[in-house]
mmCIF file of C-alpha atoms and ligand atoms in Angstrom:
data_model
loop_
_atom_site.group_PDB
_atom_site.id
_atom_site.type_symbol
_atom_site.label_atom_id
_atom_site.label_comp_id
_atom_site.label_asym_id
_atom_site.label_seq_id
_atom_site.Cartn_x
_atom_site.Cartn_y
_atom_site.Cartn_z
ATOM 1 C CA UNK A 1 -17.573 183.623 -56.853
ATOM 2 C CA UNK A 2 -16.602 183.073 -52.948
ATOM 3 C CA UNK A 3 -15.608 185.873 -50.902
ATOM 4 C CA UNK A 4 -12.049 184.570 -49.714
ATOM 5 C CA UNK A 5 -11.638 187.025 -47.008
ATOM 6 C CA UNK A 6 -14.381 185.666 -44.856
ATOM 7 C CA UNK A 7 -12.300 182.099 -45.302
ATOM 8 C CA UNK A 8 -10.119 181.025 -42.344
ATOM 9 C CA UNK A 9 -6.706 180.295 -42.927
ATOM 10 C CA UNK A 10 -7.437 176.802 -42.852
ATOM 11 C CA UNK A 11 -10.143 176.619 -45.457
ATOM 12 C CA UNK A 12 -7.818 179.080 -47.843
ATOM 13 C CA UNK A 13 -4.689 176.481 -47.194
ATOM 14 C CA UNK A 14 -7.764 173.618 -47.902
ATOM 15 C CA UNK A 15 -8.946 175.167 -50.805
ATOM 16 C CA UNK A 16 -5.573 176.044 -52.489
ATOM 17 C CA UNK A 17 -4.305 172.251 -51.683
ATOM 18 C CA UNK A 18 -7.480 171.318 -53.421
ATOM 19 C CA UNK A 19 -6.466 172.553 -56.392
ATOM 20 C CA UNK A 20 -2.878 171.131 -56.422
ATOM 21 C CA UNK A 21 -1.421 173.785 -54.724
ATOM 22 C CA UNK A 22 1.314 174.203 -52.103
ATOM 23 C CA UNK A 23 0.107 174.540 -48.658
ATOM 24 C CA UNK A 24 2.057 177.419 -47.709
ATOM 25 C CA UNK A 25 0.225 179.376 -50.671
ATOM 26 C CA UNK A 26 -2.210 179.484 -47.915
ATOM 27 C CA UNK A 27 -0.826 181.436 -45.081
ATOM 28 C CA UNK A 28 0.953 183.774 -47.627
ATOM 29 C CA UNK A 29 -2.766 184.464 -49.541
ATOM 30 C CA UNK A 30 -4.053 184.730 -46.257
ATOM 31 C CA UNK A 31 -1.496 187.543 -44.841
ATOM 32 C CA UNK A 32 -2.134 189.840 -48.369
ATOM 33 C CA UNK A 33 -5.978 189.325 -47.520
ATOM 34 C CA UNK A 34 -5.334 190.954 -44.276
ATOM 35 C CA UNK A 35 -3.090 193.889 -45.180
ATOM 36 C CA UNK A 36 -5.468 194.908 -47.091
ATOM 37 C CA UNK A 37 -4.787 194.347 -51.091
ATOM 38 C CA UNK A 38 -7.692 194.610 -53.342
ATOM 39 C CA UNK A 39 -6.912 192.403 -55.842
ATOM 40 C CA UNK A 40 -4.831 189.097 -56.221
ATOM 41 C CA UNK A 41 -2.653 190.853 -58.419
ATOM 42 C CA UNK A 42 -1.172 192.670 -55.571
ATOM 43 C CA UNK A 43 -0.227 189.318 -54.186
ATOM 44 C CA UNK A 44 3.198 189.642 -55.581
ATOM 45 C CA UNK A 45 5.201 186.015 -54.065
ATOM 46 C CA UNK A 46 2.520 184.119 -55.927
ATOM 47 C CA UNK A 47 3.325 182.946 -59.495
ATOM 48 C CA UNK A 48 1.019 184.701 -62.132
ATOM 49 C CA UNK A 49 -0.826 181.628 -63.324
ATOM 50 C CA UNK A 50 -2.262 181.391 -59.733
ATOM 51 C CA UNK A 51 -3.076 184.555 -59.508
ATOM 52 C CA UNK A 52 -5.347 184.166 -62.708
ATOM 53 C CA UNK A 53 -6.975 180.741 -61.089
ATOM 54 C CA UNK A 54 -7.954 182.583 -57.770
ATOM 55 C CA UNK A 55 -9.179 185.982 -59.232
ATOM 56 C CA UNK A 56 -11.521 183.237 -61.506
ATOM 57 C CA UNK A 57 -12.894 181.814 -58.530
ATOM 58 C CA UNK A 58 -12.842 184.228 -55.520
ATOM 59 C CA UNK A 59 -13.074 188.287 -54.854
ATOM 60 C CA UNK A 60 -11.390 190.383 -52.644
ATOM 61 C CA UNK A 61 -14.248 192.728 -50.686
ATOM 62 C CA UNK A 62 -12.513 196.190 -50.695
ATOM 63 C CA UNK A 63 -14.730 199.034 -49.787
ATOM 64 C CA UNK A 64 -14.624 202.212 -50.461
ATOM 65 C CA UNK A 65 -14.967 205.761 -48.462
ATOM 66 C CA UNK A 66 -18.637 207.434 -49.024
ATOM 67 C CA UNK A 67 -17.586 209.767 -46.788
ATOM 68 C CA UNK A 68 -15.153 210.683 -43.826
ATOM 69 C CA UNK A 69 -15.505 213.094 -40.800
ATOM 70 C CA UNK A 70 -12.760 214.374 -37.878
ATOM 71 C CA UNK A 71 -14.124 215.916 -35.526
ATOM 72 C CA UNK A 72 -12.180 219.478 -34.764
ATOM 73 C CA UNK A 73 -12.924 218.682 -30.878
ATOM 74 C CA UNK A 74 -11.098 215.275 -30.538
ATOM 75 C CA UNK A 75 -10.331 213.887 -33.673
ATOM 76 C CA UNK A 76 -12.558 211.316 -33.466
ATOM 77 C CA UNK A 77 -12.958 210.043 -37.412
ATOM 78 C CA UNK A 78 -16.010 208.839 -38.853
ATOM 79 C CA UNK A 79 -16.109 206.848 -41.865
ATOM 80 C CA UNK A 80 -19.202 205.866 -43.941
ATOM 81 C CA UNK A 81 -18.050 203.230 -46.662
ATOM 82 C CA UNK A 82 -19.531 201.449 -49.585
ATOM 83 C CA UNK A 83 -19.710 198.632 -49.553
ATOM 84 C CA UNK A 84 -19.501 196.390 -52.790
ATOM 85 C CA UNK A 85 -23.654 196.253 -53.389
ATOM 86 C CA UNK A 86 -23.502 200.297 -52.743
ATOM 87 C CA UNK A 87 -25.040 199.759 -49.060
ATOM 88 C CA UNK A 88 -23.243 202.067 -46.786
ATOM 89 C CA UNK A 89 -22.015 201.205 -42.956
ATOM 90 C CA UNK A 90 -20.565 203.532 -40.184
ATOM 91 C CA UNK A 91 -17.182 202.755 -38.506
ATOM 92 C CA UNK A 92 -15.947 205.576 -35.757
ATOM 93 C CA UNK A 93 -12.393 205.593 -34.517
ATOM 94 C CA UNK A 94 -11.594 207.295 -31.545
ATOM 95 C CA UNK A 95 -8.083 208.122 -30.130
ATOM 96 C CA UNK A 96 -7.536 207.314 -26.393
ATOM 97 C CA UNK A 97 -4.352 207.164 -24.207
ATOM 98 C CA UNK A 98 -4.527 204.031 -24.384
ATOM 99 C CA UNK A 99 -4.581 203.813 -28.329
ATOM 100 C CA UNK A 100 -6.785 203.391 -31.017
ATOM 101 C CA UNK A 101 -10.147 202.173 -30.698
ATOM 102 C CA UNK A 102 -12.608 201.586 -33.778
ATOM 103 C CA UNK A 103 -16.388 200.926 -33.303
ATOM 104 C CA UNK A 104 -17.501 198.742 -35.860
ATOM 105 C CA UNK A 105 -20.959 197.722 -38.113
ATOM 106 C CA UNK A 106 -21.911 193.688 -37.747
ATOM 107 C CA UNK A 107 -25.036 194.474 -39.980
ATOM 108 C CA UNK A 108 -26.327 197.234 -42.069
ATOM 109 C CA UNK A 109 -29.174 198.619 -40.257
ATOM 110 C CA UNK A 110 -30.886 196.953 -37.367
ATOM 111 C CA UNK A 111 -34.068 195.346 -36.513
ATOM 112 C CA UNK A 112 -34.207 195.900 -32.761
ATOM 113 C CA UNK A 113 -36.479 198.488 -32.569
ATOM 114 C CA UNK A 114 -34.771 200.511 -29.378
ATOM 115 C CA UNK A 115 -37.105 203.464 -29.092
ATOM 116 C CA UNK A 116 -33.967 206.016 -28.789
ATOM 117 C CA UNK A 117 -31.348 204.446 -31.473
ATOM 118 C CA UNK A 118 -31.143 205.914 -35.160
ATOM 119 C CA UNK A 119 -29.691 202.543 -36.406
ATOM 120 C CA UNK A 120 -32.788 201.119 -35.776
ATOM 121 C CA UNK A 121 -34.881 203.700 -37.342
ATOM 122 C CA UNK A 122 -35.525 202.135 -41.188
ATOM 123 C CA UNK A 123 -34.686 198.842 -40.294
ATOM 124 C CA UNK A 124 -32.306 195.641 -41.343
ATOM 125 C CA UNK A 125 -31.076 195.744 -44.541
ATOM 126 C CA UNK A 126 -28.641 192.599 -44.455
ATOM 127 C CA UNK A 127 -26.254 190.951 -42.391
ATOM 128 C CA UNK A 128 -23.008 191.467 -43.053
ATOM 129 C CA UNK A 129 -20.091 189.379 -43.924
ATOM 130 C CA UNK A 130 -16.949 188.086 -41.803
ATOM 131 C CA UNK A 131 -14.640 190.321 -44.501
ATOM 132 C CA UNK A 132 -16.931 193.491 -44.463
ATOM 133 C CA UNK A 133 -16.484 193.437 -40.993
ATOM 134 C CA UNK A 134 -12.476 192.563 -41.445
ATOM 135 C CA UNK A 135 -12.485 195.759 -43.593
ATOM 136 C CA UNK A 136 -14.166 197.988 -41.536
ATOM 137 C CA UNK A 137 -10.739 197.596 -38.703
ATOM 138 C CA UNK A 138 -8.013 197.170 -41.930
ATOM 139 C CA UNK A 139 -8.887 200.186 -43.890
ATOM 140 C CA UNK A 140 -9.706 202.596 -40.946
ATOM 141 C CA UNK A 141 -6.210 201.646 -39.984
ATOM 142 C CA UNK A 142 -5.017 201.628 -43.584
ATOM 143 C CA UNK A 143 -6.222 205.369 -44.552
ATOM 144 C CA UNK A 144 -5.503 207.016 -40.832
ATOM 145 C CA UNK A 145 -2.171 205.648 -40.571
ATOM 146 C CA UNK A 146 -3.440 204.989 -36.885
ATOM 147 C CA UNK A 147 -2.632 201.790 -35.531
ATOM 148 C CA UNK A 148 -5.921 199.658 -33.956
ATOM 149 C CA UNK A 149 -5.711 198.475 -30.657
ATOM 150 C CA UNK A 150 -8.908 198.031 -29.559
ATOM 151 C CA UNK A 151 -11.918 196.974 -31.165
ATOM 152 C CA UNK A 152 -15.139 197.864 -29.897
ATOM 153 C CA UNK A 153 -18.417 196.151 -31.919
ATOM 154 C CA UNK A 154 -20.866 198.801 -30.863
ATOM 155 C CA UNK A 155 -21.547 199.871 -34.054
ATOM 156 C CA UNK A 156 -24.770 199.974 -36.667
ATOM 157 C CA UNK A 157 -26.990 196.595 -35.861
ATOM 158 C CA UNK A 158 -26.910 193.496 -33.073
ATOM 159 C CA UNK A 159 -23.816 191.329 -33.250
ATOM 160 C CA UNK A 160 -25.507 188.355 -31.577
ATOM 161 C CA UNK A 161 -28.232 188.699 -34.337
ATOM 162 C CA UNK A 162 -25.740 188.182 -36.714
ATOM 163 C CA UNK A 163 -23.285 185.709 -34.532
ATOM 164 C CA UNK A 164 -21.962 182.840 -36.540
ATOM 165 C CA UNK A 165 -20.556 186.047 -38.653
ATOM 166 C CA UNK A 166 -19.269 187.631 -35.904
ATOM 167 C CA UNK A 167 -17.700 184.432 -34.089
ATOM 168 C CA UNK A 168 -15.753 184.175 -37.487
ATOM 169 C CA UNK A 169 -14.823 187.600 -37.380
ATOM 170 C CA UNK A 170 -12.982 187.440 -33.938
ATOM 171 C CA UNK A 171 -11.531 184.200 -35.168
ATOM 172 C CA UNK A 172 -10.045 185.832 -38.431
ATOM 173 C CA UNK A 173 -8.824 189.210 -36.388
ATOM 174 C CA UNK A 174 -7.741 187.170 -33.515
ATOM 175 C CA UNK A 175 -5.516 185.636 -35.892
ATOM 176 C CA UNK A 176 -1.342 186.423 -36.029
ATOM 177 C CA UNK A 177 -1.256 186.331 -39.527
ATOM 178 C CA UNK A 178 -3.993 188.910 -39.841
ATOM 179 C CA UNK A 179 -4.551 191.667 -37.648
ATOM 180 C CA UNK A 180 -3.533 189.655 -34.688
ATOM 181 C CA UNK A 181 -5.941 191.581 -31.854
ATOM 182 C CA UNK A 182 -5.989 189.906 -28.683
ATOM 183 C CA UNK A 183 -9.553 188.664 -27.451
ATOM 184 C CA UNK A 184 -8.803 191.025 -24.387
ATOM 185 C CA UNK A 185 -8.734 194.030 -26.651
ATOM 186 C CA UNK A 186 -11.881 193.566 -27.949
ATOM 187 C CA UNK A 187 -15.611 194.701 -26.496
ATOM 188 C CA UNK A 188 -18.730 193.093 -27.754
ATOM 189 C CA UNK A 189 -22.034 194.894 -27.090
ATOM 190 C CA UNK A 190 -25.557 192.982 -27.191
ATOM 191 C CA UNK A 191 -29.109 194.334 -26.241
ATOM 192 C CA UNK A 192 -29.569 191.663 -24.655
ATOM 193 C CA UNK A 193 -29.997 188.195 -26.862
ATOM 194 C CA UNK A 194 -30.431 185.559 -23.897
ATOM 195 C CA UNK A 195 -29.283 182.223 -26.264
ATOM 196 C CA UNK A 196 -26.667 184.653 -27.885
ATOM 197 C CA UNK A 197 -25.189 185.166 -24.942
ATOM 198 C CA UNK A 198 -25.260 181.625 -23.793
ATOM 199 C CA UNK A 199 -23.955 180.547 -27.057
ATOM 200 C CA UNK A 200 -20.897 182.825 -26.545
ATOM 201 C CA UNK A 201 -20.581 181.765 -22.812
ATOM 202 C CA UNK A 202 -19.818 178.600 -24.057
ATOM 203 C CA UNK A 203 -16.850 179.824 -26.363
ATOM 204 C CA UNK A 204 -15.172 180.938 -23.863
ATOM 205 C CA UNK A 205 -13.545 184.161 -25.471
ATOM 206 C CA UNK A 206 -11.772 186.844 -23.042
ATOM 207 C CA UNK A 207 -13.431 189.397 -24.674
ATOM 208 C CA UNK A 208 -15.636 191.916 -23.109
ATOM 209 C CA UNK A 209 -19.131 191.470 -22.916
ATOM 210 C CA UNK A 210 -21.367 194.602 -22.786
ATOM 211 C CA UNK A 211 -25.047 194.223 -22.357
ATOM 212 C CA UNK A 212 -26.841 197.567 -23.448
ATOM 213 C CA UNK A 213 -29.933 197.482 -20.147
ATOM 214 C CA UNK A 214 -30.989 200.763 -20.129
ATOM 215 C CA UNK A 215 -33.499 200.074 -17.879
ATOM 216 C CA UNK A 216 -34.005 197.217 -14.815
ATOM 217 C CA UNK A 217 -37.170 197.199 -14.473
ATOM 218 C CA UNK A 218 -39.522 195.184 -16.972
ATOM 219 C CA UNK A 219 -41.991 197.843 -17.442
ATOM 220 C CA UNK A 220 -39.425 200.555 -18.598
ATOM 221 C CA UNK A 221 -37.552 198.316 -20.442
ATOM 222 C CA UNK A 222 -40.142 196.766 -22.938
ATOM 223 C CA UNK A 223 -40.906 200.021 -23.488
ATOM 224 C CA UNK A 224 -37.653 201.632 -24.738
ATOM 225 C CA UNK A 225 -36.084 198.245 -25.757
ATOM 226 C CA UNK A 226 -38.750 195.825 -28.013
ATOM 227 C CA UNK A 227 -36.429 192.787 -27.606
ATOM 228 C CA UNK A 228 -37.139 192.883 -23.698
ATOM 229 C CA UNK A 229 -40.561 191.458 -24.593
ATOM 230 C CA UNK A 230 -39.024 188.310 -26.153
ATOM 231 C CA UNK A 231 -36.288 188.068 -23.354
ATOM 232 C CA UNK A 232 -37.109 189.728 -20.153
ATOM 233 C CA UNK A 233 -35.018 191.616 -18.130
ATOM 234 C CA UNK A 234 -35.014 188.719 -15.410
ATOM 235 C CA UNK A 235 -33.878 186.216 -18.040
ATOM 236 C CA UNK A 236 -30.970 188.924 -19.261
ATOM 237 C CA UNK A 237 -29.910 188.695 -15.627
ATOM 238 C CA UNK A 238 -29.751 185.230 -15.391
ATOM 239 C CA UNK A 239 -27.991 184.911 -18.286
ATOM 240 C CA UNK A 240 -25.310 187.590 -17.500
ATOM 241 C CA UNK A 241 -25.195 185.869 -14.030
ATOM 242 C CA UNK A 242 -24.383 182.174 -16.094
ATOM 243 C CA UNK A 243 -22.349 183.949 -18.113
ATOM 244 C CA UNK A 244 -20.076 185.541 -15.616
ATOM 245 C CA UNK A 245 -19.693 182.034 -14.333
ATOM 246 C CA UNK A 246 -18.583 180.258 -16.904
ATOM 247 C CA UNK A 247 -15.949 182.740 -18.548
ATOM 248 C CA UNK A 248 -15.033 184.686 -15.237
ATOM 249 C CA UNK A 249 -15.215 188.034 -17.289
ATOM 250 C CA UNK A 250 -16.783 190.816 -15.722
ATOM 251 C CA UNK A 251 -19.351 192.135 -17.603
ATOM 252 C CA UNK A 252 -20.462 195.871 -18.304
ATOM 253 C CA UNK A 253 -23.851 197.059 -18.237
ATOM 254 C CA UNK A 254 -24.596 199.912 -20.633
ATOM 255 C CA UNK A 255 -26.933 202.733 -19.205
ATOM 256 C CA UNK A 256 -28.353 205.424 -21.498
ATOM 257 C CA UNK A 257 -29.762 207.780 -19.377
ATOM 258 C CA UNK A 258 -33.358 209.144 -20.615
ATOM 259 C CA UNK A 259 -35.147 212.026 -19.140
ATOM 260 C CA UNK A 260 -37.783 211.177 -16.198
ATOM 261 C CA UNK A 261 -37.876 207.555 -17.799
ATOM 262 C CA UNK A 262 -35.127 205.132 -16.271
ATOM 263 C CA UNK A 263 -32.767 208.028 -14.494
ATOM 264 C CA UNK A 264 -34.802 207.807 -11.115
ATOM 265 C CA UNK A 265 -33.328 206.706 -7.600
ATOM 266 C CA UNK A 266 -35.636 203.787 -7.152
ATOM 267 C CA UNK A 267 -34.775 202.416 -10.527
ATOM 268 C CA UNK A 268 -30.348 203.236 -9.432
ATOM 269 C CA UNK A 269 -31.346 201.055 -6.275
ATOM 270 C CA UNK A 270 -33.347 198.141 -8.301
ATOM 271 C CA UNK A 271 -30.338 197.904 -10.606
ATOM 272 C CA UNK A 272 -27.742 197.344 -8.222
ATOM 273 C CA UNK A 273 -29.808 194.281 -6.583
ATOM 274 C CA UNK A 274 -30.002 192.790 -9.701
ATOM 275 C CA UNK A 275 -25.882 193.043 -10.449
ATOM 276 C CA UNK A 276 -25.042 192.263 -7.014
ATOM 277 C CA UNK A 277 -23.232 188.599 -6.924
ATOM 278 C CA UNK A 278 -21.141 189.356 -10.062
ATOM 279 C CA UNK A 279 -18.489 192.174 -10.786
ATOM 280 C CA UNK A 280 -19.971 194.383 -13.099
ATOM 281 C CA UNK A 281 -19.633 197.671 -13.870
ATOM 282 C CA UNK A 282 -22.535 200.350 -15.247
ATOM 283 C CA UNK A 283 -21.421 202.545 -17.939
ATOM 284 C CA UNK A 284 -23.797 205.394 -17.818
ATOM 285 C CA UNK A 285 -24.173 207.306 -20.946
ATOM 286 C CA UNK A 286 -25.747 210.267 -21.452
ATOM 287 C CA UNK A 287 -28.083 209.411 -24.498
ATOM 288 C CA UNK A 288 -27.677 211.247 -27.232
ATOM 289 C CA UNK A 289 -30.201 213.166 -28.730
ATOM 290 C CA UNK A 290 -31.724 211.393 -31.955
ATOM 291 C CA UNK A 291 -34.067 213.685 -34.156
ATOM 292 C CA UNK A 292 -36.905 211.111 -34.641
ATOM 293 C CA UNK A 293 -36.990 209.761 -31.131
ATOM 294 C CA UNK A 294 -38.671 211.950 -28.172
ATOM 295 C CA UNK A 295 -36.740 210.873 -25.411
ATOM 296 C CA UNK A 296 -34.599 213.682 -24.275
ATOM 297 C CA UNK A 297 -31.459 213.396 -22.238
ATOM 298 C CA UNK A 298 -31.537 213.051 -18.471
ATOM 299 C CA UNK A 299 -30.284 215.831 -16.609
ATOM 300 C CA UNK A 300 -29.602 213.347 -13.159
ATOM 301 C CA UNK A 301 -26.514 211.744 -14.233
ATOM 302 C CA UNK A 302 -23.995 212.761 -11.785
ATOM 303 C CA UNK A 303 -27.016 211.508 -9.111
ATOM 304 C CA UNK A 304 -27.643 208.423 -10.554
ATOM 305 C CA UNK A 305 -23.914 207.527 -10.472
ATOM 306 C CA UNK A 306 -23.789 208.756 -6.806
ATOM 307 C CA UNK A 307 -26.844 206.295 -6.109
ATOM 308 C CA UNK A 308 -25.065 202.846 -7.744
ATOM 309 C CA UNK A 309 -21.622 204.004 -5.638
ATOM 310 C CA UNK A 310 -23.506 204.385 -2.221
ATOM 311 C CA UNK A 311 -24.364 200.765 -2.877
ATOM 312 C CA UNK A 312 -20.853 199.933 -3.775
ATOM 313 C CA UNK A 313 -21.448 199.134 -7.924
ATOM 314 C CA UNK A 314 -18.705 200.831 -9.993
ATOM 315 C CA UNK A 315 -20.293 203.468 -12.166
ATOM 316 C CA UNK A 316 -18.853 205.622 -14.718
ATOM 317 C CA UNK A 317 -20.077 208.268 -16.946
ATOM 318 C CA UNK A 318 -19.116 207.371 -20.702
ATOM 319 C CA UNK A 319 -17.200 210.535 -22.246
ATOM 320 C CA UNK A 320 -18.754 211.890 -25.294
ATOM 321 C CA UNK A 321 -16.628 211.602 -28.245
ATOM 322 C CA UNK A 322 -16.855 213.380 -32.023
ATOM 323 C CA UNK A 323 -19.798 215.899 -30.989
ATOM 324 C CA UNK A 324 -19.586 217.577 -33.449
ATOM 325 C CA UNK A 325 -19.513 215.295 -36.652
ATOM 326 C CA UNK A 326 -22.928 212.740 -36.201
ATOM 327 C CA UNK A 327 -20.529 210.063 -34.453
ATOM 328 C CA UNK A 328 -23.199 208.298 -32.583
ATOM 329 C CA UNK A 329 -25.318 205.337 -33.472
ATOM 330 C CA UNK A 330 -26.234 205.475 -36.865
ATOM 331 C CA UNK A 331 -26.493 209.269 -37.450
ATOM 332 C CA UNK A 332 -24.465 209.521 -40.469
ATOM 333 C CA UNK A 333 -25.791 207.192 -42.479
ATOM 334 C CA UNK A 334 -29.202 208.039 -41.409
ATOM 335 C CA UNK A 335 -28.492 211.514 -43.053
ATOM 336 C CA UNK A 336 -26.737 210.217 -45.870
ATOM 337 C CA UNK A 337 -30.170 207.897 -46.378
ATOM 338 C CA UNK A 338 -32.004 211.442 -46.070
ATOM 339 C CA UNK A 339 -30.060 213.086 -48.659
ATOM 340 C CA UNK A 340 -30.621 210.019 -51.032
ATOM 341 C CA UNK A 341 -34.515 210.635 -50.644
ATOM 342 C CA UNK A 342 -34.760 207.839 -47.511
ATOM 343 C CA UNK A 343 -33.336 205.348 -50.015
ATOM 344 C CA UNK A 344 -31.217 202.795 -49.070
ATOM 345 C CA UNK A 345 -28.131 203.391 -51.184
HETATM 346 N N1 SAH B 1 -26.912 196.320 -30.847
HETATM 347 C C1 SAH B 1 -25.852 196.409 -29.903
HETATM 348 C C2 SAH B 1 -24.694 197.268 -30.349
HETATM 349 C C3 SAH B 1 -25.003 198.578 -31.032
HETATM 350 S S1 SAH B 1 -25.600 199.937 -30.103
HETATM 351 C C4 SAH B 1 -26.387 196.865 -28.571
HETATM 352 O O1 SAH B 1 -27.569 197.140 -28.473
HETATM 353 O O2 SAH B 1 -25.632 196.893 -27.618
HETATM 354 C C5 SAH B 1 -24.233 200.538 -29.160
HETATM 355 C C6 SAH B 1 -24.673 201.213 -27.872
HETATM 356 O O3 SAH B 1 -25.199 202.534 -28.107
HETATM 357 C C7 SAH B 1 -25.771 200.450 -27.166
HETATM 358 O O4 SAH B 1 -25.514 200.406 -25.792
HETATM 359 C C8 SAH B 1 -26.985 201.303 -27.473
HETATM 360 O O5 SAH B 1 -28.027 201.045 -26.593
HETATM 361 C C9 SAH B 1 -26.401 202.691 -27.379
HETATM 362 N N2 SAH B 1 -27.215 203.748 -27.972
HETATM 363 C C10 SAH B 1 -28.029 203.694 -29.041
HETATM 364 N N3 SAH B 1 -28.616 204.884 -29.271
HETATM 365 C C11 SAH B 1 -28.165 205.725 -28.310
HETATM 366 C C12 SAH B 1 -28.405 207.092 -28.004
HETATM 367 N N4 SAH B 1 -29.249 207.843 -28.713
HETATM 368 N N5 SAH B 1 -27.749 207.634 -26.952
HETATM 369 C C13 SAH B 1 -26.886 206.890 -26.226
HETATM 370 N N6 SAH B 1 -26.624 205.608 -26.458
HETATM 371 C C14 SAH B 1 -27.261 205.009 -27.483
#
């Protein structure tokens, strides 16, 4: 059986013409996939006898809710979903002036190792698929009623560790017969793969690159973030630095800021050499407290921020969204894990 929703368009149309089909079944088959139906028989302009030839030969993914959380602060929603093998993945959407914005999963669990993440904590389970990622955006929007604008892939696991999925994912929800976001509306966070990032440098997309640093110097870094030992913080910069070059997009450096380990002045002052020459922008966040890690929160954001401006790098302090229900990194499913005896379920 072949999952049809991670197909493009073109391999559906391909596929269908294959089998001495119309070519227009195509775009039609593709436009069902992506409003969301969950089974061909929902595809209602195709004649039945099709219908019975695809459903022998392909599945529709359609997830379903494990659980959901609003937050009574915000009304930031959290949903944990099962997926068709019964693992679970987080997707958060958050309401801005600016409209919807859903952080989404590219792989259940993650094998990065960052000392102060709780996605990280038991590991990779898989990778995921172009249509469980597809899902994630259609039936957030599908259940809320909320329209997505923005997409932001900051969820559970590395995207770049998981890229030829994710590079097919932007191409199917790029796509005007799908979900039709534009590139621009979309956010892409890395911890920092250097031949990830050179690989999507040379796709030339107009999304938004975000490179979690967390730290600038070596030292600190290898020791919060295990992938700065494969790819040092001097080769991050070089890439971000090529990178800026060849797609022109400013780039945004995320900054969790950790207690008495990378919130000091000299370490503000070290990190705006290093961006200096490109136009990007430091997103400070203040990290948020994870139960198995003992880094604690930094109490010197405001001064931090202060620091990067006197040296003229935009700074901003990220605002904390959904508080109250576990909408961070991987909380949610870590305690649904928990409740299922640390199982994966
Ligand atoms: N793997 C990708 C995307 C997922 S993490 C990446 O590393 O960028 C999304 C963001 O949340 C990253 O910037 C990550 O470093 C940050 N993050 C993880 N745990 C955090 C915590 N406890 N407090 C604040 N930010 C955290």
């Amino acid at each position: 059986m072949t999952d049809i929703k991670s197909m493009t368009q073109g391999e559906i149309t391909d596929a269908l013409k294959a089998m001495g089909e119309s070519a227009f079944r195509g775009k039609q088959i593709f436009s069902w996939l992506h409003k969301g139906v969950r089974s061909f028989d929902e595809m209602s302009n195709l004649p039945k006898s099709l219908r019975e030839k695809l459903s022998a030969e392909y599945f529709i993914t359609s997830p379903e809710i494990a659980r959901k959380q609003v937050s009574a602060l915000d009304g930031t929603m959290k949903y944990l979903w099962r997926l068709s093998d019964g693992n679970c993945i987080e997707t958060v959407l958050m309401s801005y002036h600016h409209g919807n914005t859903v952080c989404i999963s590219s792989q259940v669990g993650c094998r990065m190792g960052c000392k102060f993440c709780a996605s990280t904590v038991a590991g990779k389970v898989r990778d995921l698929r172009p249509s469980e990622m597809i899902d994630q955006v259609l039936f957030t929007q599908l259940d809320s009623g909320l329209e997505i604008s923005n997409i932001v892939l900051m969820g559970i696991g590395e995207p770049l560790d998981n890229r030829d999925t994710v590079l097919r994912f932007l191409e199917l929800v790029n796509h005007p017969d799908g979900l039709n976001i534009g590139m621009r509306h979309i956010s892409l966070s890395t911890c920092g793969i250097v031949p990830g990032i050179d690989a999507l440098a040379k796709e030339d997309l107009q999304l938004t690159l975000s490179v979690s640093l967390h730290a600038p110097d070596s030292e600190t870094r290898s020791r919060i973030m295990p992938v700065n030992k494969a790819y040092d913080v001097e080769d991050l910069f070089a890439a971000c630095h090529r990178y800026f070059k060849t797609t022109g997009r400013r780039i945004s450096f995320e900054y969790a800021m950790i207690d008495g380990v990378n919130d000091n002045d000299w370490q503000a002052d070290l990190l705006a050499r290093k961006i200096h020459g490109m136009p990007g922008h430091v997103n400070l966040i203040p990290l948020n407290d994870v139960v198995e890690s003992e880094l604690k929160p930094s109490k010197r954001v405001a001064a931090f921020q202060k620091r990067l401006e006197s040296h003229g790098i935009t700074a901003t302090v990220r605002r904390s969204l959904g508080g109250d229900i576990d909408a961070s990194c991987g909380q949610l499913r870590r305690k649904e894990m928990e409740k299922q005896g640390g199982e994966e379920i």
